[in-house]
Short mmCIF file of N, CA and C in Angstrom, two decimals:
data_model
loop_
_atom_site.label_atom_id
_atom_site.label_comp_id
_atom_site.label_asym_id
_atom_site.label_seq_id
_atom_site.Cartn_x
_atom_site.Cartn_y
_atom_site.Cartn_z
N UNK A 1 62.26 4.74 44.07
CA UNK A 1 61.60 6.00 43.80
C UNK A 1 60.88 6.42 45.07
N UNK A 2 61.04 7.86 45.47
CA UNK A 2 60.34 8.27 46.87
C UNK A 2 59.06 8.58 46.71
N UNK A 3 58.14 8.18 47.36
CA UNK A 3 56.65 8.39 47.56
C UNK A 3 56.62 10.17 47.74
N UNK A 4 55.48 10.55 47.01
CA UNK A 4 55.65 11.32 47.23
C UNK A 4 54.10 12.13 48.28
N UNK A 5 54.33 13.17 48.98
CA UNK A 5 53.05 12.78 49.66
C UNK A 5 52.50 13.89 48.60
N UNK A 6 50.61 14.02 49.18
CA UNK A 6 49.71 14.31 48.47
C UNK A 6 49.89 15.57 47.84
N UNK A 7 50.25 16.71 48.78
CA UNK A 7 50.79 18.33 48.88
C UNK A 7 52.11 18.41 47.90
N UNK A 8 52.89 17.77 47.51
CA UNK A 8 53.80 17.82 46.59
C UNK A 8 53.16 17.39 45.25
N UNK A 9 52.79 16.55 45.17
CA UNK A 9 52.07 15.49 43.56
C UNK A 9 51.22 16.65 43.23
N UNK A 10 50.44 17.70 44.10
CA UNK A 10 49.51 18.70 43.50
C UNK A 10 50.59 19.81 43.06
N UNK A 11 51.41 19.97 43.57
CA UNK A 11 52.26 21.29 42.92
C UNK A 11 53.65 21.22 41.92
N UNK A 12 53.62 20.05 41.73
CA UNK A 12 54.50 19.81 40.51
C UNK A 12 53.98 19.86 39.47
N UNK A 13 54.55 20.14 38.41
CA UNK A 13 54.02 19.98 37.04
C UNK A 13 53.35 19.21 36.57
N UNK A 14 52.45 19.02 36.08
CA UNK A 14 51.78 17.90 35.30
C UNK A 14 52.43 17.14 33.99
N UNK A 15 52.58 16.06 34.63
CA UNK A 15 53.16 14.93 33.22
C UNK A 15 52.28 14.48 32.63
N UNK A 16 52.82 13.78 31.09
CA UNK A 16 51.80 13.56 30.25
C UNK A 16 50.59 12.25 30.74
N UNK A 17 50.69 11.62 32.34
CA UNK A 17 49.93 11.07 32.55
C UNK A 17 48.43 11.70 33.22
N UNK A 18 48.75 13.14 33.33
CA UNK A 18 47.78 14.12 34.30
C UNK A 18 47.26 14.48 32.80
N UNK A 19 47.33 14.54 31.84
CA UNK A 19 46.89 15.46 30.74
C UNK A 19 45.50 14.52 30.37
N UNK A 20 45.43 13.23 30.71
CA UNK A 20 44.52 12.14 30.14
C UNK A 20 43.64 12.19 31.29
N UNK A 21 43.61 12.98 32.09
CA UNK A 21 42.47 12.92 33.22
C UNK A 21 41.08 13.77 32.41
N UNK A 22 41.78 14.89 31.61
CA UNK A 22 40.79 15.85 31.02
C UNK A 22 39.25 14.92 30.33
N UNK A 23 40.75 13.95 29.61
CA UNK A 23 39.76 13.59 28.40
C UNK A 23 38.86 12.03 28.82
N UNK A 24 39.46 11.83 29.80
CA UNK A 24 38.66 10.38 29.98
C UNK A 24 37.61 10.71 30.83
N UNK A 25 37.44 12.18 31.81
CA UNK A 25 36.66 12.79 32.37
C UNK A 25 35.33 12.64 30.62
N UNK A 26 35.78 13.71 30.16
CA UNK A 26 34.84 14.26 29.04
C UNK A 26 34.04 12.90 28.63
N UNK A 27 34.84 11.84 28.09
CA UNK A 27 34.61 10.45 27.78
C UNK A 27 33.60 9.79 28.91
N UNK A 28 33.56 9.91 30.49
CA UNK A 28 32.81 9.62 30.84
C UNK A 28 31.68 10.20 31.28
N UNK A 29 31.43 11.50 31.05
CA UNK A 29 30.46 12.37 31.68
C UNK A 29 29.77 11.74 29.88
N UNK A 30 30.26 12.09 28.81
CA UNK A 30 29.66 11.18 27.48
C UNK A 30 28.84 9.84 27.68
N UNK A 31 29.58 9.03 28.29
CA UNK A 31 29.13 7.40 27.90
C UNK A 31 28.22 8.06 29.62
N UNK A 32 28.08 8.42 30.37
CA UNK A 32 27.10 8.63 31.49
C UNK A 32 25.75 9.02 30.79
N UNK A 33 25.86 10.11 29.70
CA UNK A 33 24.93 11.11 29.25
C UNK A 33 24.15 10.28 28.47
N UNK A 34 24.69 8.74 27.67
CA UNK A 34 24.62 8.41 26.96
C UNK A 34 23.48 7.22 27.34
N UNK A 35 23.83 6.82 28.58
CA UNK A 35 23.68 5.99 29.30
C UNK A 35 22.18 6.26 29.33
N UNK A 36 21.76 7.92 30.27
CA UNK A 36 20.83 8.50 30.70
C UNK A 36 19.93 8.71 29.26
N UNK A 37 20.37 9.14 28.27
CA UNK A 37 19.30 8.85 27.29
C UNK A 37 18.59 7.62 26.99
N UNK A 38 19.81 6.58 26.93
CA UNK A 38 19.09 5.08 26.97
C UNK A 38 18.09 4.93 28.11
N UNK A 39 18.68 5.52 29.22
CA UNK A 39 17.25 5.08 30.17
C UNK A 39 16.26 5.67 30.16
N UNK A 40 16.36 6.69 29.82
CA UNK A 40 15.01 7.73 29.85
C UNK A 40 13.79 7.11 28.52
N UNK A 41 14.68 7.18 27.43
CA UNK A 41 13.57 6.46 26.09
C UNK A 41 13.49 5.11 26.56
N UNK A 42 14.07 4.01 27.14
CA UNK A 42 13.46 2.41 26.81
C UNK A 42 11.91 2.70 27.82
N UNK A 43 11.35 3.59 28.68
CA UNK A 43 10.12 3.35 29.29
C UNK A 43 9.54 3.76 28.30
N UNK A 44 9.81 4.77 27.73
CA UNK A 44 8.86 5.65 26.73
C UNK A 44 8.34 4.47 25.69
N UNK A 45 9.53 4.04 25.06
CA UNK A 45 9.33 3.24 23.68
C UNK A 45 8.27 1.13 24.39
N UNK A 46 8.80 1.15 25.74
CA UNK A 46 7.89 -0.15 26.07
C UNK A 46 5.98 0.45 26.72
N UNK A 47 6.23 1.93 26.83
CA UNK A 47 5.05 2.54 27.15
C UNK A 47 4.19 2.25 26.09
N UNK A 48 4.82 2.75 24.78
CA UNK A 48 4.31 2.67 23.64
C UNK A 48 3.53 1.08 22.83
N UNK A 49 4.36 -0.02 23.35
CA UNK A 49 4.39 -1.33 23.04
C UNK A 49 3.01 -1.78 23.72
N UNK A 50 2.10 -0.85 24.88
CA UNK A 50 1.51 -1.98 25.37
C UNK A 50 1.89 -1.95 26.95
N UNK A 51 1.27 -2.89 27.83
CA UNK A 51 1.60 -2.55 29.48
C UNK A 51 2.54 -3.31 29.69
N UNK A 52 3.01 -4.18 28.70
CA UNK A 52 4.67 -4.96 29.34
C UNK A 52 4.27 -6.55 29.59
N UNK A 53 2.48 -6.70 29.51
CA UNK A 53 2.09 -8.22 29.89
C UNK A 53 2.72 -8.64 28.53
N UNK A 54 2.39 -10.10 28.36
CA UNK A 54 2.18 -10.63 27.30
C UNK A 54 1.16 -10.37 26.77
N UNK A 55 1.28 -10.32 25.20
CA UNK A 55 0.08 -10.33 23.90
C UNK A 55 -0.96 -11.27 24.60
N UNK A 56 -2.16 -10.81 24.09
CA UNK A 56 -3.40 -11.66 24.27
C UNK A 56 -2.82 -13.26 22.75
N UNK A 57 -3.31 -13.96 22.95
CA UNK A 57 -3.37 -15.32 22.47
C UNK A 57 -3.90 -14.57 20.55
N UNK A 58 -3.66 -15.05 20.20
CA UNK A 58 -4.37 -14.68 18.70
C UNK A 58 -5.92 -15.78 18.24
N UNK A 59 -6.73 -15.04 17.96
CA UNK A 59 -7.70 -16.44 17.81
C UNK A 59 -6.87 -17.57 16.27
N UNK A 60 -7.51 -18.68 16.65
CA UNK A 60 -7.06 -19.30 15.76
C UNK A 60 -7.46 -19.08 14.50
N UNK A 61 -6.62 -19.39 13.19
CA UNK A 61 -7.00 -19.25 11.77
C UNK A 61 -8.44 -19.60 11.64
N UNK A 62 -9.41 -20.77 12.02
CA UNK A 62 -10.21 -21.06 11.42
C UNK A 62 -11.46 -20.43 12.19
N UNK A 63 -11.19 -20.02 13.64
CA UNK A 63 -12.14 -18.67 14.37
C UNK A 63 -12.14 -17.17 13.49
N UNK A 64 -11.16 -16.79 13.25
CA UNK A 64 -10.81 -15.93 12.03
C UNK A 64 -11.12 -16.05 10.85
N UNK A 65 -11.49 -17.45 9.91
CA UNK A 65 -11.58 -16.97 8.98
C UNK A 65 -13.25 -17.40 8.64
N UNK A 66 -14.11 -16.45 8.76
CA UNK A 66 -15.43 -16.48 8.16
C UNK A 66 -15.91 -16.19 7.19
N UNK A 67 -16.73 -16.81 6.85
CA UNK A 67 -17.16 -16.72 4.96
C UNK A 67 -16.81 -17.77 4.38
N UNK A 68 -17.12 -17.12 3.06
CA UNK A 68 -16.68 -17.80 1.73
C UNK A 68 -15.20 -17.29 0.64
N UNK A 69 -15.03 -18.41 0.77
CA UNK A 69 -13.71 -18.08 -0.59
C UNK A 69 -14.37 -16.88 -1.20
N UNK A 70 -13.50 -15.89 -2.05
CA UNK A 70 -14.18 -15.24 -3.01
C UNK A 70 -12.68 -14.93 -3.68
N UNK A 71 -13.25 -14.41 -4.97
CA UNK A 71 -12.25 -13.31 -5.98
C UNK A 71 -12.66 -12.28 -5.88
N UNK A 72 -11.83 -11.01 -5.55
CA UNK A 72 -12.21 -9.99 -5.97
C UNK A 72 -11.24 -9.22 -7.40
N UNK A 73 -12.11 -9.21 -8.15
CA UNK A 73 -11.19 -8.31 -9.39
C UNK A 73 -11.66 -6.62 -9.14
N UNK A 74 -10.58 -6.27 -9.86
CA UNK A 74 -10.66 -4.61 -9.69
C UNK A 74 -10.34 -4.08 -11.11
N UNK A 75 -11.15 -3.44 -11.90
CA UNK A 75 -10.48 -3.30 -13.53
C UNK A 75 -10.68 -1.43 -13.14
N UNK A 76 -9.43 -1.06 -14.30
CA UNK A 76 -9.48 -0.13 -14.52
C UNK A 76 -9.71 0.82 -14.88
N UNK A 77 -10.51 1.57 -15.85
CA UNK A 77 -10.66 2.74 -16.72
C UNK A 77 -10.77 3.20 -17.19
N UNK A 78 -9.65 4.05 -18.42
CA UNK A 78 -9.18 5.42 -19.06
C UNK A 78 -10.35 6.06 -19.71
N UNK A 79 -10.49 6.92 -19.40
CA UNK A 79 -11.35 7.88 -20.43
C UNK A 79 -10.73 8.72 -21.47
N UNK A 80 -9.50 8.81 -21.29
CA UNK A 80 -8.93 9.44 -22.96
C UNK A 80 -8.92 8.52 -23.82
N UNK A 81 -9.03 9.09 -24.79
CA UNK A 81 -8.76 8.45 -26.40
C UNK A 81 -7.57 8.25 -26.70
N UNK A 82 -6.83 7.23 -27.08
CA UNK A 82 -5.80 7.30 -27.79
C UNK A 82 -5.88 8.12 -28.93
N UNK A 83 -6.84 7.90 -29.76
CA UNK A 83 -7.19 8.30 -31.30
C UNK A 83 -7.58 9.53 -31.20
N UNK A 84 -7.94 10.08 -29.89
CA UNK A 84 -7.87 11.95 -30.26
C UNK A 84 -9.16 12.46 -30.12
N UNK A 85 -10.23 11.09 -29.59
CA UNK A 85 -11.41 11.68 -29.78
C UNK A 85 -11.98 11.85 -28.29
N UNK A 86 -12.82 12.25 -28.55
CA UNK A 86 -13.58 13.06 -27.02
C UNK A 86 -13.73 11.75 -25.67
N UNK A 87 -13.51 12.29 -24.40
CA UNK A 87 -13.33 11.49 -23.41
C UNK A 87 -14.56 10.97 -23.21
N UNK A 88 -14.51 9.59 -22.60
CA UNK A 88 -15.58 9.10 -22.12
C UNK A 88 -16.03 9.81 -21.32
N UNK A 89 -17.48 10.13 -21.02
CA UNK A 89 -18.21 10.76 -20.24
C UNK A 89 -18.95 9.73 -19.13
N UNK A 90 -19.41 10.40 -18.31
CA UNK A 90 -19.90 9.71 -17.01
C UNK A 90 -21.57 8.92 -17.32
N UNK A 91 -21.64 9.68 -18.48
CA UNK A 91 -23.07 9.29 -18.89
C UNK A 91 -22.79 7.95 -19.82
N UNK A 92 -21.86 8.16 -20.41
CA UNK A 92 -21.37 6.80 -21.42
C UNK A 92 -20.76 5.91 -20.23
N UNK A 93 -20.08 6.20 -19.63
CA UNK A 93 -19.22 4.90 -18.42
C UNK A 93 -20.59 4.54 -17.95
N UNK A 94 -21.41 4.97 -17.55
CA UNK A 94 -22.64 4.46 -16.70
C UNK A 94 -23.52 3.37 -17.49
N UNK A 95 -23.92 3.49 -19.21
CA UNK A 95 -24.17 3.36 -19.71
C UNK A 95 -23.43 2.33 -20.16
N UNK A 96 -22.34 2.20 -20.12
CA UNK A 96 -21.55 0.96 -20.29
C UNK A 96 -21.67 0.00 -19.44
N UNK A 97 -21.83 0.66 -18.14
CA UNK A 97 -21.73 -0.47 -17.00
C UNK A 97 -23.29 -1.12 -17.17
N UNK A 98 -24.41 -0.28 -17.13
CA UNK A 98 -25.69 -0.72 -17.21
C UNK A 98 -26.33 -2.40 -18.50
N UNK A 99 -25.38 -1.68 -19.57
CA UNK A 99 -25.51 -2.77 -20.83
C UNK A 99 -24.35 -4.30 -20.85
N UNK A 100 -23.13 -3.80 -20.25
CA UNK A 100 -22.01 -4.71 -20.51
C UNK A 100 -21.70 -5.46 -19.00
N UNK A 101 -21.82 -5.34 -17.63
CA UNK A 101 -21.52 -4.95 -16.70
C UNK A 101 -22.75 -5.90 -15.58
N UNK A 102 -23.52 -4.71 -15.80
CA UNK A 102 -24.63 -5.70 -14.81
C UNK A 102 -25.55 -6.57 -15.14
N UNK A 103 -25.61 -6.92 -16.82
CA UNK A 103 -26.05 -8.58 -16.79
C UNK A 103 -25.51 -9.76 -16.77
N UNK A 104 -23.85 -9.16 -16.13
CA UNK A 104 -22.90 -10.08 -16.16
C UNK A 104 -22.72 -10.37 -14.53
N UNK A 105 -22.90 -9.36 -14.04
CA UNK A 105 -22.70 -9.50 -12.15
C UNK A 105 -23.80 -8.79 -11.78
N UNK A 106 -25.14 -9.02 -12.43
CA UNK A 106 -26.02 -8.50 -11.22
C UNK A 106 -26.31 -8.38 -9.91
N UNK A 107 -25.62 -9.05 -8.64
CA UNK A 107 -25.28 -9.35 -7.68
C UNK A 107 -24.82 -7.66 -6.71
N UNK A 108 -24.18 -7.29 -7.74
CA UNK A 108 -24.06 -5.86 -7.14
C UNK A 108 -22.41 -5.78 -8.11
N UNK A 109 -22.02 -4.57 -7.36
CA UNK A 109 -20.84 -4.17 -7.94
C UNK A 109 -20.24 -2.39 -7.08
N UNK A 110 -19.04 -2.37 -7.17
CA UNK A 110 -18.98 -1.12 -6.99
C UNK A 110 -17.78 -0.21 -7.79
N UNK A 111 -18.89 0.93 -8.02
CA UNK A 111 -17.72 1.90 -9.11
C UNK A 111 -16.87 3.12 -8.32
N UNK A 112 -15.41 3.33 -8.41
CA UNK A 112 -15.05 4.49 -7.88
C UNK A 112 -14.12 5.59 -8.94
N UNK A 113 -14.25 6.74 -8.72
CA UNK A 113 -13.83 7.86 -9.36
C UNK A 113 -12.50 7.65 -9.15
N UNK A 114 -11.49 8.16 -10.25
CA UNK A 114 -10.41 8.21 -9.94
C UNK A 114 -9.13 8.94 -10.93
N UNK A 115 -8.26 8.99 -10.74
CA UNK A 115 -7.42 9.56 -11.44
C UNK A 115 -6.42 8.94 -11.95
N UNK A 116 -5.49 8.66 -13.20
CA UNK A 116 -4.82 7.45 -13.59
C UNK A 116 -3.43 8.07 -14.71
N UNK A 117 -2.57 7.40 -13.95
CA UNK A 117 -1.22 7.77 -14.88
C UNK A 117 -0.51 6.78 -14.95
N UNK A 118 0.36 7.09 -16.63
CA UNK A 118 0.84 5.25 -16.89
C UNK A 118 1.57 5.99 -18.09
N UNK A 119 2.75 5.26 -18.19
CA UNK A 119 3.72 5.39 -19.84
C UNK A 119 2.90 4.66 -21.01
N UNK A 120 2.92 5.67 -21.91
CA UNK A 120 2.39 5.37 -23.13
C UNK A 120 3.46 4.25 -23.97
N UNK A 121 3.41 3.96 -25.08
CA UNK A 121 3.77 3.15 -25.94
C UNK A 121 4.97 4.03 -26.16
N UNK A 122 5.24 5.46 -26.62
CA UNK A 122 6.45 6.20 -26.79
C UNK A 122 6.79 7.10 -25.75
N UNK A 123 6.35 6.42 -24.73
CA UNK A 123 7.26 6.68 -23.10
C UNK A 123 6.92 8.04 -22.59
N UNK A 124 5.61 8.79 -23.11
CA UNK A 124 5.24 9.83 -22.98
C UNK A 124 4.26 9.19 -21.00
N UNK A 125 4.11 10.27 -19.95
CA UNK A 125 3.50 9.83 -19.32
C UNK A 125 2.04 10.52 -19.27
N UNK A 126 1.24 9.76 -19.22
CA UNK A 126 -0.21 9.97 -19.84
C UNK A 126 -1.16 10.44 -18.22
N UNK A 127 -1.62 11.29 -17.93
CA UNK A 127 -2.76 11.38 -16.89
C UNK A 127 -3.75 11.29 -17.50
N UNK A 128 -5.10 10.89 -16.55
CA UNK A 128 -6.78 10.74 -17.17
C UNK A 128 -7.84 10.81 -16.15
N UNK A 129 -8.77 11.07 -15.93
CA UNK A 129 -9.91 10.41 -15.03
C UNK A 129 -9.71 8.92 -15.24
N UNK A 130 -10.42 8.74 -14.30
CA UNK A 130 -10.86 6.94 -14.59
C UNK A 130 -11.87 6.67 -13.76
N UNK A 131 -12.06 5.26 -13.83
CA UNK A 131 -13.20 4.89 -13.16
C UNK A 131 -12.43 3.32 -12.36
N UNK A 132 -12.54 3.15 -11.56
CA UNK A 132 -12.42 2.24 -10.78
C UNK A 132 -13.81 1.22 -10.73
N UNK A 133 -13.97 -0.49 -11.18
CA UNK A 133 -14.59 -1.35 -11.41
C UNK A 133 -14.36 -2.46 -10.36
N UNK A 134 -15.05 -2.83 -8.94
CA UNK A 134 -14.43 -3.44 -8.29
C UNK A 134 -15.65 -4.75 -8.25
N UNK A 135 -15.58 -6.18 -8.31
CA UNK A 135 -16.55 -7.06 -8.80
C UNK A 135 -16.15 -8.37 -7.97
N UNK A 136 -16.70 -8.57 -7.09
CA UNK A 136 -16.46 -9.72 -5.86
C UNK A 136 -17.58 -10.54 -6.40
N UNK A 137 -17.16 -12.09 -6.44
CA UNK A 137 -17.69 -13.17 -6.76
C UNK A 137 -17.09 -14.18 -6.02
N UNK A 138 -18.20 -15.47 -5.66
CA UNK A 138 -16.99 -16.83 -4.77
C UNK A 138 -16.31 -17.27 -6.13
N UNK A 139 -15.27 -17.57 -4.88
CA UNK A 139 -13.91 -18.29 -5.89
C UNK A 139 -14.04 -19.55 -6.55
N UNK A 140 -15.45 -19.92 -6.80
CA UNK A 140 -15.83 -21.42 -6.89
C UNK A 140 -16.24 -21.15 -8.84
N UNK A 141 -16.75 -19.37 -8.89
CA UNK A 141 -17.25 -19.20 -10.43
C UNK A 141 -16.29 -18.38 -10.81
N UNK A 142 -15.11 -18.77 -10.43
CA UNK A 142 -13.81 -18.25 -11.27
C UNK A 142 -13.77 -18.36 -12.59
N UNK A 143 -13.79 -19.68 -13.15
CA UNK A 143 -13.95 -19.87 -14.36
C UNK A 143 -14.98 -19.01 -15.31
N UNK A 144 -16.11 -19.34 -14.53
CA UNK A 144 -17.33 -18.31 -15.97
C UNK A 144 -16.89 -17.21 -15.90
N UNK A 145 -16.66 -16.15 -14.70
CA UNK A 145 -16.59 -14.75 -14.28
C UNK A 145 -15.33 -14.60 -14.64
N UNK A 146 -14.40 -15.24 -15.16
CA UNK A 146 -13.04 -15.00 -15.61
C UNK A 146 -13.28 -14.50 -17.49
N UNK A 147 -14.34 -15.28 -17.72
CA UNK A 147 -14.00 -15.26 -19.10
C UNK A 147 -15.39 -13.73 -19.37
N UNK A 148 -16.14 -13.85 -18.28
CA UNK A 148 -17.26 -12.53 -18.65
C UNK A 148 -16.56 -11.39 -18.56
N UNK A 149 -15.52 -11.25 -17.42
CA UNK A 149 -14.69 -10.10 -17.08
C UNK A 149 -14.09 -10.10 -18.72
N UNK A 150 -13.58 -10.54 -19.13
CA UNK A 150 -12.77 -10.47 -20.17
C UNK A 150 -13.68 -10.22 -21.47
N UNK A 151 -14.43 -10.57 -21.75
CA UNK A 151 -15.60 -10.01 -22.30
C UNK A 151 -15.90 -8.29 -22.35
N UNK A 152 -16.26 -7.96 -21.06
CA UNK A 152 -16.32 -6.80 -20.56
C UNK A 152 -15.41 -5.87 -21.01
N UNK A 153 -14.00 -6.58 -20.62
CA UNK A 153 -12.35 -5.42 -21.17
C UNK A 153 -12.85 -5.21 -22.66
N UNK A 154 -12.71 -6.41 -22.94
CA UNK A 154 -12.87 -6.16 -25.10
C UNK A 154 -13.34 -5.42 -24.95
N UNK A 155 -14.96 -4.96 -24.81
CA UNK A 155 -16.08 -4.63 -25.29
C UNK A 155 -15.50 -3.09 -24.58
N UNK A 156 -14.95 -2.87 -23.56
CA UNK A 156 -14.97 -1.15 -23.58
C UNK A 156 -13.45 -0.95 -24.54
N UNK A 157 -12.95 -1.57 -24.65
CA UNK A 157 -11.56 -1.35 -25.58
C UNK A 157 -11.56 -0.97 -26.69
N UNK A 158 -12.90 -1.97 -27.27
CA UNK A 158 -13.51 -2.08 -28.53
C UNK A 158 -14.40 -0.22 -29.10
N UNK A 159 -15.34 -0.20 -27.72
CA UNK A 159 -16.15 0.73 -27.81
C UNK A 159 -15.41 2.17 -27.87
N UNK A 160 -14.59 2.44 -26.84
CA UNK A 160 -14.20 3.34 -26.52
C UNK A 160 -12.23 3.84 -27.03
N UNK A 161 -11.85 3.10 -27.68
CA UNK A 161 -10.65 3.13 -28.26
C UNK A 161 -9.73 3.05 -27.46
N UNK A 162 -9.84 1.90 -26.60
CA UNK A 162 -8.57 2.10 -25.68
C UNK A 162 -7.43 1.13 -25.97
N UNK A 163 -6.07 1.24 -25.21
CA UNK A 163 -5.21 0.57 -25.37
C UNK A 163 -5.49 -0.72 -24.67
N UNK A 164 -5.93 -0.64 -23.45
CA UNK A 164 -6.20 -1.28 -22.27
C UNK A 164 -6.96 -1.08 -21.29
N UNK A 165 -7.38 -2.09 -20.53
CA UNK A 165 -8.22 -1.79 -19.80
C UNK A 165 -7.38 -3.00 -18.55
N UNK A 166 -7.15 -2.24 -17.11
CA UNK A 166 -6.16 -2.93 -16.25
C UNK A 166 -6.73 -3.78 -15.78
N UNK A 167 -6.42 -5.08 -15.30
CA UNK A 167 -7.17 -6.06 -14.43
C UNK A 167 -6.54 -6.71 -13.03
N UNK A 168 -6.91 -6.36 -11.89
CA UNK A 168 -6.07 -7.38 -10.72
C UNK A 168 -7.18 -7.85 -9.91
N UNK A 169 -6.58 -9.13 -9.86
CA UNK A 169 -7.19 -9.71 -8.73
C UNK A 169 -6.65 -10.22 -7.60
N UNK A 170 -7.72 -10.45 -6.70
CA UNK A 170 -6.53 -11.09 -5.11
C UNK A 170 -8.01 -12.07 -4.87
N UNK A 171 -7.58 -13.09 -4.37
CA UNK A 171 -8.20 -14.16 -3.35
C UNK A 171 -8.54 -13.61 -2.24
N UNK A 172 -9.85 -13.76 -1.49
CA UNK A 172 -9.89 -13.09 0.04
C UNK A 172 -11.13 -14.26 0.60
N UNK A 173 -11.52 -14.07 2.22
CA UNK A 173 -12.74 -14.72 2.46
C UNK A 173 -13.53 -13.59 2.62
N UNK A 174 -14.90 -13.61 2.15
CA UNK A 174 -15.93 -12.88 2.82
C UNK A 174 -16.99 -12.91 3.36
N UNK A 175 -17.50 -12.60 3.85
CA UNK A 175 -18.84 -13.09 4.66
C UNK A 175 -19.75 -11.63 4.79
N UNK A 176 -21.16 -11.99 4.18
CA UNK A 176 -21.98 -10.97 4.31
C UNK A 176 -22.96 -11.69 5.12
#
């Protein structure tokens, strides 16, 4: 086959091997473009991380953990009636907490306002005010404060006609 020189190969027709110049062009000005985005965001996103040293050391668990064991429980609520009758009022919740409440955790306590939705018994979904009951004690008078809390639920369940009254707790350390 005769070589052909440069001035001829430009003025002959293009065979189907000239047609793939288009697209592997396009293909690489792509994976170039592609390239240039990767470089442009990895400073941005290690900017973001911090100056690129290593993390400071973490203090150890037992520098970290100060205090005392404690429980904190958190109870819940409802001021509607199941039975149809008039909502608990702020003067009765207060009044509850004063009689049922703080000769059980005189220590302190804290109450928060709130709003509360939950499926009823026939799958209706129920909104209400509520009251948020949050009651930190060491984890050592779990036992008594387990069974006063529970005390407490009856007695507004009892008083106030409820279905329930919610209870969670979590383990934490605290230190005052």
């Amino acid at each position: 086959m005769p070589l052909l020189s440069r001035t001829a190969a430009a003025s002959e027709p293009a065979g189907p091997s000239d047609n793939r110049r288009p697209r592997r062009r396009t293909a690489l000005v792509a994976a170039a473009a592609g390239l240039a985005v990767l470089g442009v965001g990895t400073p941005v996103a290690y900017a973001t991380l911090g100056s690129g040293a290593s993390p400071e050391p973490r203090p150890a668990v037992a520098e970290a953990a100060r205090g005392q064991a404690y429980i904190e429980t958190r109870l819940l609520f409802g001021t509607e009636r199941p039975d149809g009758g008039p909502d608990v009022t702020d003067r009765q919740f207060l009044a509850f907490i004063d009689e049922e409440v703080t000769p059980r955790f005189p220590n302190g306590l804290t109450i928060q306002d709130g709003r509360g939705q939950w499926r009823d018994s026939h799958g209706v979904i129920e909104r209400e005010r509520s009251y948020e009951l949050t009651l930190l004690y060491p984890a050592s008078e779990a036992g008594v404060r387990g069974r006063q809390i529970e005390r407490i639920r009856n007695a507004y369940e009892k008083a106030y006609a409820q279905d329930s009254v919610a209870r969670l707790e979590e383990r934490l350390t605290a230190d005052f």
